[in-house]
Amino acid sequence: MAAQRSSAPPAAPDLPALGGRRSSYRERVADALRAALIAGELRPGEVYSAPTLAARFGVSATPVREAMLDLAKEGLVDTVPNKGFRVTAVSEKQLDEYTHVRSLIEIPTVVGLAATADPVSLEALRPAAREIVTAAAAGDLIAYVEADSRFHLGLLALAGNSHLVEVVGDLRKRSRLYGLDALVRAGRLEESAREHLELLDALLERDERAVRAVMTRHLGHVRGLWAAP
């Protein structure tokens, strides 16, 4: 059993806004915690107490405890009685399988949008794409992961299949991108973040070949650039 951290992690910025949808504060906290988990700021095997996480995010312990219980239902953390919550480990094989399924779903779906998506709807995703670049430049991994999720799920939603979006959303929650911090330190995360703008431009140009190339390269980062600790 991993020991609980003896001191609180460094203070984090205010919880990021989550775009156009209304959400409860509990949901906002849960989204930020998921993003921290995906980015590796919450590490597998570590036990975190609600007060420690609350101090980090600048909120009270109650919404954090409630949000962590939501994450426990999703299998992302385990409850440790009288201590807090332990982040569940994900094997390399599982991560490979998640990424494989995502590629089978996302690449052909997004390529198809080159012929069907409304240009106005595509342009509506540009602010999220720019937010990803801004977060990458600032080294704000939580904001980066949240904006990235909004962009990709919003893009997939244009295909009109809510079940597809739900499946990919679940796979994204289970992914781990432990290499993001190293890319920030190397000044390379902003480069891959700009692929979101490149993808939008290719979609607006109705260039299916370019869309496929960008999506293939972009998803390849999940087990490549973004994966290595």
XYZ file of C-alpha atoms in Angstrom:
229
model
C 0.000 0.000 0.000
C 1.399 3.409 -0.969
C 1.862 5.881 1.818
C -0.226 9.017 1.876
C 1.637 12.142 0.893
C 2.924 13.968 3.921
C 2.504 17.434 2.450
C 0.091 19.090 0.063
C 1.132 19.443 -3.585
C 1.862 22.924 -4.900
C -1.144 25.202 -5.212
C -2.974 24.929 -8.511
C -4.800 27.682 -10.393
C -8.554 28.130 -10.108
C -10.610 25.349 -11.635
C -10.814 25.938 -15.395
C -14.083 26.954 -17.008
C -15.624 24.075 -18.909
C -16.924 25.808 -21.978
C -20.532 26.194 -23.048
C -22.273 23.626 -20.896
C -23.640 24.275 -17.433
C -22.264 22.016 -14.747
C -22.353 21.728 -10.998
C -19.337 22.664 -8.921
C -18.979 18.990 -8.046
C -18.784 18.150 -11.754
C -16.192 20.880 -12.323
C -14.067 19.498 -9.508
C -14.450 15.956 -10.879
C -13.405 17.120 -14.368
C -10.322 18.857 -12.975
C -9.392 15.770 -10.924
C -9.783 13.518 -13.984
C -7.545 15.845 -15.959
C -4.926 15.806 -13.183
C -5.102 12.013 -13.130
C -4.757 11.685 -16.924
C -1.830 14.110 -17.006
C -0.044 12.225 -14.249
C -0.304 14.949 -11.616
C -2.111 12.335 -9.518
C -0.016 9.185 -9.668
C -1.123 5.528 -9.574
C -0.728 3.851 -6.187
C -0.620 7.171 -4.332
C -3.227 7.807 -1.637
C -4.693 11.323 -1.580
C -6.946 12.715 1.116
C -9.848 15.003 0.267
C -8.414 17.868 2.409
C -5.035 17.626 0.633
C -6.658 17.779 -2.803
C -9.008 20.543 -1.656
C -6.031 22.638 -0.586
C -4.406 22.085 -3.955
C -7.444 23.206 -5.932
C -8.456 25.986 -3.557
C -11.885 24.540 -2.729
C -13.540 22.941 0.292
C -13.118 19.248 1.016
C -16.787 18.347 0.504
C -17.004 18.741 -3.309
C -13.615 17.035 -3.634
C -14.780 14.054 -1.567
C -18.004 13.834 -3.604
C -16.094 14.135 -6.886
C -13.641 11.411 -5.865
C -16.566 9.124 -5.076
C -17.760 9.737 -8.644
C -14.303 8.790 -9.925
C -14.402 5.666 -7.747
C -17.637 4.606 -9.477
C -15.815 5.004 -12.798
C -12.984 2.780 -11.573
C -10.403 5.571 -11.713
C -9.674 5.560 -7.968
C -10.233 3.199 -5.042
C -11.533 4.274 -1.643
C -9.062 3.717 1.216
C -10.971 3.778 4.536
C -9.896 6.550 6.917
C -7.210 7.742 4.495
C -8.650 8.888 1.180
C -8.441 7.618 -2.355
C -5.819 5.621 -4.225
C -5.367 6.218 -7.954
C -5.794 2.931 -9.798
C -2.941 1.686 -11.976
C -3.366 1.096 -15.710
C -1.125 -1.402 -17.478
C 0.749 -0.688 -20.692
C -1.359 -3.360 -22.397
C -4.566 -1.644 -21.323
C -3.322 1.707 -22.584
C -2.389 0.138 -25.929
C -5.862 -1.411 -26.183
C -7.614 1.867 -25.327
C -5.604 3.693 -27.972
C -6.268 1.001 -30.571
C -10.021 1.226 -30.018
C -9.880 5.009 -30.163
C -8.036 4.908 -33.484
C -10.632 2.518 -34.931
C -13.407 4.922 -33.947
C -11.950 8.400 -34.168
C -9.909 8.361 -37.361
C -12.666 7.245 -39.779
C -15.279 9.331 -37.958
C -13.261 12.538 -38.212
C -12.252 11.796 -41.811
C -15.957 11.458 -42.597
C -16.582 14.909 -41.144
C -14.468 16.392 -43.934
C -17.415 15.725 -46.236
C -20.329 16.285 -43.863
C -19.506 18.792 -41.119
C -20.991 22.274 -41.259
C -18.188 24.877 -41.517
C -19.862 27.045 -38.880
C -19.865 24.128 -36.422
C -16.219 23.440 -37.166
C -15.249 27.076 -36.630
C -17.084 26.994 -33.303
C -14.379 24.567 -32.099
C -11.520 26.946 -32.903
C -11.600 28.704 -29.496
C -11.120 25.331 -27.779
C -8.257 24.511 -30.171
C -6.599 27.832 -29.329
C -7.169 27.219 -25.626
C -5.237 23.948 -25.951
C -2.294 25.831 -27.468
C -2.458 28.523 -24.769
C -2.520 25.924 -21.985
C 0.406 24.071 -23.573
C 2.448 27.263 -23.792
C 1.669 28.043 -20.137
C 2.451 24.497 -18.995
C -1.033 24.189 -17.459
C -1.608 20.465 -17.920
C -5.028 20.362 -16.263
C -6.371 23.103 -18.549
C -4.646 21.389 -21.489
C -6.315 18.022 -20.880
C -9.732 19.579 -20.256
C -9.621 21.748 -23.385
C -8.326 18.789 -25.415
C -11.247 16.671 -24.248
C -13.791 19.385 -25.076
C -12.311 19.802 -28.543
C -12.190 16.131 -29.498
C -15.543 15.148 -28.011
C -17.114 18.249 -29.529
C -15.668 17.312 -32.895
C -16.933 13.740 -32.672
C -20.376 15.020 -31.652
C -20.694 16.576 -35.112
C -21.080 13.025 -36.469
C -24.422 12.827 -34.641
C -23.733 9.615 -32.702
C -23.977 10.237 -28.959
C -23.026 6.635 -28.085
C -19.786 6.986 -30.020
C -18.956 10.153 -28.083
C -19.716 8.379 -24.798
C -17.420 5.454 -25.627
C -14.518 7.689 -26.629
C -15.094 9.888 -23.580
C -14.786 6.856 -21.315
C -11.602 5.686 -23.056
C -10.098 9.162 -22.688
C -10.787 9.129 -18.932
C -8.894 5.853 -18.628
C -5.880 7.030 -20.621
C -2.656 8.275 -19.031
C -0.420 10.929 -20.583
C 2.554 10.919 -18.263
C 4.868 12.406 -20.876
C 3.126 15.804 -20.973
C 5.211 17.303 -18.179
C 8.472 16.322 -19.892
C 7.243 17.905 -23.135
C 6.447 21.127 -21.278
C 9.946 21.205 -19.799
C 11.420 20.591 -23.250
C 9.233 23.279 -24.814
C 7.631 20.770 -27.200
C 4.028 20.474 -26.038
C 2.893 23.613 -27.849
C 4.051 22.105 -31.146
C 1.756 19.080 -30.861
C -1.033 21.276 -29.476
C -1.090 23.199 -32.766
C -2.175 20.012 -34.538
C -5.719 20.804 -33.393
C -5.688 23.985 -35.494
C -4.097 22.064 -38.374
C -6.885 19.493 -38.144
C -9.600 22.148 -38.230
C -8.043 23.794 -41.276
C -7.878 20.452 -43.112
C -11.531 19.758 -42.276
C -12.605 23.178 -43.518
C -10.680 22.565 -46.749
C -12.519 19.226 -47.151
C -9.143 17.532 -47.521
C -9.798 13.957 -46.377
C -6.231 12.815 -46.981
C -4.830 15.620 -44.814
C -7.423 14.970 -42.099
C -6.472 11.296 -41.974
C -2.759 12.145 -41.811
C -3.214 14.654 -38.955
C -5.523 12.369 -36.965
C -3.200 9.375 -37.385
C -0.197 11.409 -36.274
C -2.124 13.031 -33.432
C -3.485 9.807 -31.937
C -0.043 8.275 -32.315
C 1.184 10.716 -29.672
C -1.055 9.042 -27.047
C 1.349 6.098 -26.860
C 4.324 8.047 -28.154
C 5.240 11.637 -27.305
C 2.617 12.028 -24.582
C 3.167 8.661 -22.936
C 6.804 8.449 -21.841
C 7.272 9.508 -18.196
